[in-house]
XYZ file of C-alpha atoms in Angstrom:
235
model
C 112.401 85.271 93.287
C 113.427 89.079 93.901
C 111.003 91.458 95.415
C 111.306 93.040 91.864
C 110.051 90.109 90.124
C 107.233 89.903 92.283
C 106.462 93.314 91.552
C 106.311 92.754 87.922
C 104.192 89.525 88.444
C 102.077 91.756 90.219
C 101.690 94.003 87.788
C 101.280 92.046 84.530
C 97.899 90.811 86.689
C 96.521 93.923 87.898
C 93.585 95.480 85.813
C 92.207 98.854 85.434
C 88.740 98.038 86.861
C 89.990 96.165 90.043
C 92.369 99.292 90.718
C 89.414 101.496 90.417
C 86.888 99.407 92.633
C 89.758 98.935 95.398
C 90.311 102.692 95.128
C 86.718 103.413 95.904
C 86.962 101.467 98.875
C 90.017 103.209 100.520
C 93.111 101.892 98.970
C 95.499 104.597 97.659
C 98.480 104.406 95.387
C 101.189 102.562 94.909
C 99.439 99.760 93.827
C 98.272 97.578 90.567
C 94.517 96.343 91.097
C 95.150 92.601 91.629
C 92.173 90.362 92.058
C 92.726 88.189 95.688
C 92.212 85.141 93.211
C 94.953 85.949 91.314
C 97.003 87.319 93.638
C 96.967 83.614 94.729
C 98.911 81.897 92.218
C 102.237 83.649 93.084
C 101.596 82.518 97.035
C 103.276 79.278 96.752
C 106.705 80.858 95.362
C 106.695 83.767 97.681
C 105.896 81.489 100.772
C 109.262 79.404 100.210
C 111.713 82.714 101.125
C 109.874 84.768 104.158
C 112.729 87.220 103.679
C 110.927 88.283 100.712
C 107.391 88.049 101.865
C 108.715 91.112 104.799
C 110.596 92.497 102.238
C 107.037 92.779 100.080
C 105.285 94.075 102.791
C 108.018 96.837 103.270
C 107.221 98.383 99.589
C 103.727 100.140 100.988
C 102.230 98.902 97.647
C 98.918 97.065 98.845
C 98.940 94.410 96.119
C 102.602 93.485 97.793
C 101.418 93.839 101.393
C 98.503 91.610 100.836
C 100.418 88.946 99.250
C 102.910 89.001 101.578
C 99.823 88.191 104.433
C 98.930 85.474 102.290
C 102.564 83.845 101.963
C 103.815 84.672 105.585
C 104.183 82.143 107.848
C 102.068 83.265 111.311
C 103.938 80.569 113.036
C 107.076 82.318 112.849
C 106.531 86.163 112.893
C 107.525 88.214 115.216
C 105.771 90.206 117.691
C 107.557 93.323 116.045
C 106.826 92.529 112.730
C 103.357 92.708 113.104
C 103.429 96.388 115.452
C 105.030 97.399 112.033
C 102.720 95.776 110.240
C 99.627 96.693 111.858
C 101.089 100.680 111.682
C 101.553 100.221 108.231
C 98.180 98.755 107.581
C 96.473 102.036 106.753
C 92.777 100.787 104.942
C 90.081 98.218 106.076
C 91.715 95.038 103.662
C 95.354 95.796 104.994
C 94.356 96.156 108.843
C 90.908 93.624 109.222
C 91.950 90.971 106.766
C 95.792 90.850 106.233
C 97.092 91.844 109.257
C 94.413 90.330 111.437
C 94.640 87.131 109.734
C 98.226 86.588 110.771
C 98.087 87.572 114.017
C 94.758 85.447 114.898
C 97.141 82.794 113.775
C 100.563 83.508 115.546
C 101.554 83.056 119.422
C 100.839 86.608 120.375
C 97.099 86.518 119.256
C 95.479 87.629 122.470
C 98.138 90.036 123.442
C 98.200 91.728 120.461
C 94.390 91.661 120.074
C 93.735 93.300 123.472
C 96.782 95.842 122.878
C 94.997 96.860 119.305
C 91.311 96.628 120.937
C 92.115 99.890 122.653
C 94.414 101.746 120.517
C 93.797 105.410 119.169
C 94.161 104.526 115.586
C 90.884 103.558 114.165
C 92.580 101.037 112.000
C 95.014 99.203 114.300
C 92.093 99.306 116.527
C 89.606 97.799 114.012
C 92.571 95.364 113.640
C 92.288 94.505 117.462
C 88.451 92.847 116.671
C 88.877 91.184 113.636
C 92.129 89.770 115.157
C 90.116 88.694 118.508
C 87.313 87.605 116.083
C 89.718 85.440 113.584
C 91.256 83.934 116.656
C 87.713 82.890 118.023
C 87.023 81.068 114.999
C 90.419 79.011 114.745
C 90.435 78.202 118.818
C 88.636 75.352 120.693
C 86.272 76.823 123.084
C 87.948 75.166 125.859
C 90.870 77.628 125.003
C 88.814 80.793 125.192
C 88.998 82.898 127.834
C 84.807 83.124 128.269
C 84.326 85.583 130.727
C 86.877 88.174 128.993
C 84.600 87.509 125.621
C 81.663 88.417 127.320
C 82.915 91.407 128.701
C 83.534 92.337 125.255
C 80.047 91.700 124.121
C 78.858 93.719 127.119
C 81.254 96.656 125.615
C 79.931 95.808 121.919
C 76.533 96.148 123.117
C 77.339 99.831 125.243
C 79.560 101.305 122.820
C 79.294 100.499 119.033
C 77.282 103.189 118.236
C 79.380 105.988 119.255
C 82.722 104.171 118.119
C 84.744 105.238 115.143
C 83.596 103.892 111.675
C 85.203 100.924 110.294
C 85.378 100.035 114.694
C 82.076 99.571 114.426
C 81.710 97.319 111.838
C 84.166 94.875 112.844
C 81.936 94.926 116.270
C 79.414 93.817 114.878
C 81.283 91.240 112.865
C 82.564 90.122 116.573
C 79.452 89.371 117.975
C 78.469 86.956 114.505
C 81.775 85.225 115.471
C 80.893 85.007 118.829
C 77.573 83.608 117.648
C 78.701 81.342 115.694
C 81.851 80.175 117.518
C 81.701 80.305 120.741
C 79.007 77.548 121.467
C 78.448 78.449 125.047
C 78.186 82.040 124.486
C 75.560 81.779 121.325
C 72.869 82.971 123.339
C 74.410 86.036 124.618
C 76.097 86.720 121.217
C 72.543 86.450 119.746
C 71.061 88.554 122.482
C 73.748 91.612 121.868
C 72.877 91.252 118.402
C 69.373 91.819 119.137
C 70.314 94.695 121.533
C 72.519 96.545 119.095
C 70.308 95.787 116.056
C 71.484 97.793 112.396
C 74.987 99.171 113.041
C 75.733 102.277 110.323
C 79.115 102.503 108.828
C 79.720 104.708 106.252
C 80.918 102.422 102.965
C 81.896 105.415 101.019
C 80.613 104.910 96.853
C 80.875 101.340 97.166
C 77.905 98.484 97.004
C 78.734 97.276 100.423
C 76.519 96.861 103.379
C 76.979 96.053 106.702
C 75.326 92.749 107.928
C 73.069 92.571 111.000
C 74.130 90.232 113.371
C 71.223 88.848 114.419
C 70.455 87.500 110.432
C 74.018 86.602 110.096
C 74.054 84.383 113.050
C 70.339 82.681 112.220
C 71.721 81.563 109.228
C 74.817 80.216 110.648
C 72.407 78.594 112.816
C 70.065 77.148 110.225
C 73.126 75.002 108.274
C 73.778 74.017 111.392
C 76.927 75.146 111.571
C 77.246 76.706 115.145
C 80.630 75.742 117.020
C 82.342 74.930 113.753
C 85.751 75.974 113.413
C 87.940 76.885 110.764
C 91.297 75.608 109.967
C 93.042 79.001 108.889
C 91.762 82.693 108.823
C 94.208 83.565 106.455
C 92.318 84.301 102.934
């Protein structure tokens, strides 16, 4: 496939209503409105030629980018590919979900996570959590680096309310991952939730809401699935 018959796949599946709900939540133009469900089918064609999946990535049109995070192949990216990426990523779905997802998943996880953690950019630095938070539920605990992860739970619990927007809600999606990961550091996880309690992050006119930790975690808890990890981040 060319990267213009992608784009026309794309487009013959993008509605109206999806454009308008993604636009409400920060995405801007070029794009189509393509469901993530959708979006789907065209993953295992794209996924054979990873030429094509930078190549989609490269157009700026989100429906492209996020199929290319779907289709790429975290094994084999390069360290530079996702800098550009991550620069590139310029809303919450691009930078917490796509880009993340990769990099939680490729050999530069950790650096890249700590580089992003402390970046000026709200989003590359929203993308440093989620990445640190996708990698914590893909990695055997005897892999984690405990003492560094609480550290950052200390920091969660000092500075999410005076961090930058979208920062802060991908906090406090840290410490449920850290709660529900990280078996040896449940407690604390569930004890920074219960320090930091509701964390406010301004949705814009969407339905969202942002989840408090210490709920999130109990319920984790309750199915009993504390500890249990998760073959792929990439959705």
């Amino acid at each position: 496939m060319t990267v213009e018959e992608v784009m026309q796949q794309l487009e013959a599946l993008g509605t109206e209503q999806t454009k308008k709900t993604f636009i409400r939540h920060g995405a801007r133009e070029p794009f189509f409105g393509v469901r993530i469900g959708d979006m789907k089918k065209l993953v295992k064609a794209v996924k054979r030629d990873q030429k094509l999946v930078q190549a989609l990535y490269e157009t700026g049109n989100h429906d492209a980018m996020y199929l290319a995070g779907l289709a790429i192949d975290p094994q084999t990216v390069t360290k530079e590919q996702l800098q550009s990426w991550v620069r590139q990523a310029y809303w919450y779905m691009l930078a917490e979900y796509t880009v993340a997802g990769v990099a939680a998943e490729s050999s530069f996880a950790l650096e890249l996570a700590r580089e992003w953690i402390e970046a000026e950019e709200e989003m590359i630095a929203a993308c440093g959590w989620s990445t640190y938070a996708n990698y914590l539920s893909i990695t055997p605990d005897e892999q984690l680096d405990l003492a560094e992860i609480s550290a950052l739970l200390a920091r969660v619990k000092q500075t999410i309310h005076q961090e930058r927007n979208r920062v802060r809600y991908v906090m406090n999606q840290f410490v449920i991952a850290v709660g529900a990961s990280v078996t040896e550091l449940h407690a604390e996880a569930v004890q920074t939730a219960e320090a930091i309690g509701k964390v406010q992050v301004d949705v814009g006119q969407t339905a969202c809401k942002v989840p408090l930790a210490t709920e999130s975690i109990k319920k984790i808890e309750e199915r009993g699935k504390i500890g249990q990890k998760r073959k792929t981040c990439i959705c």
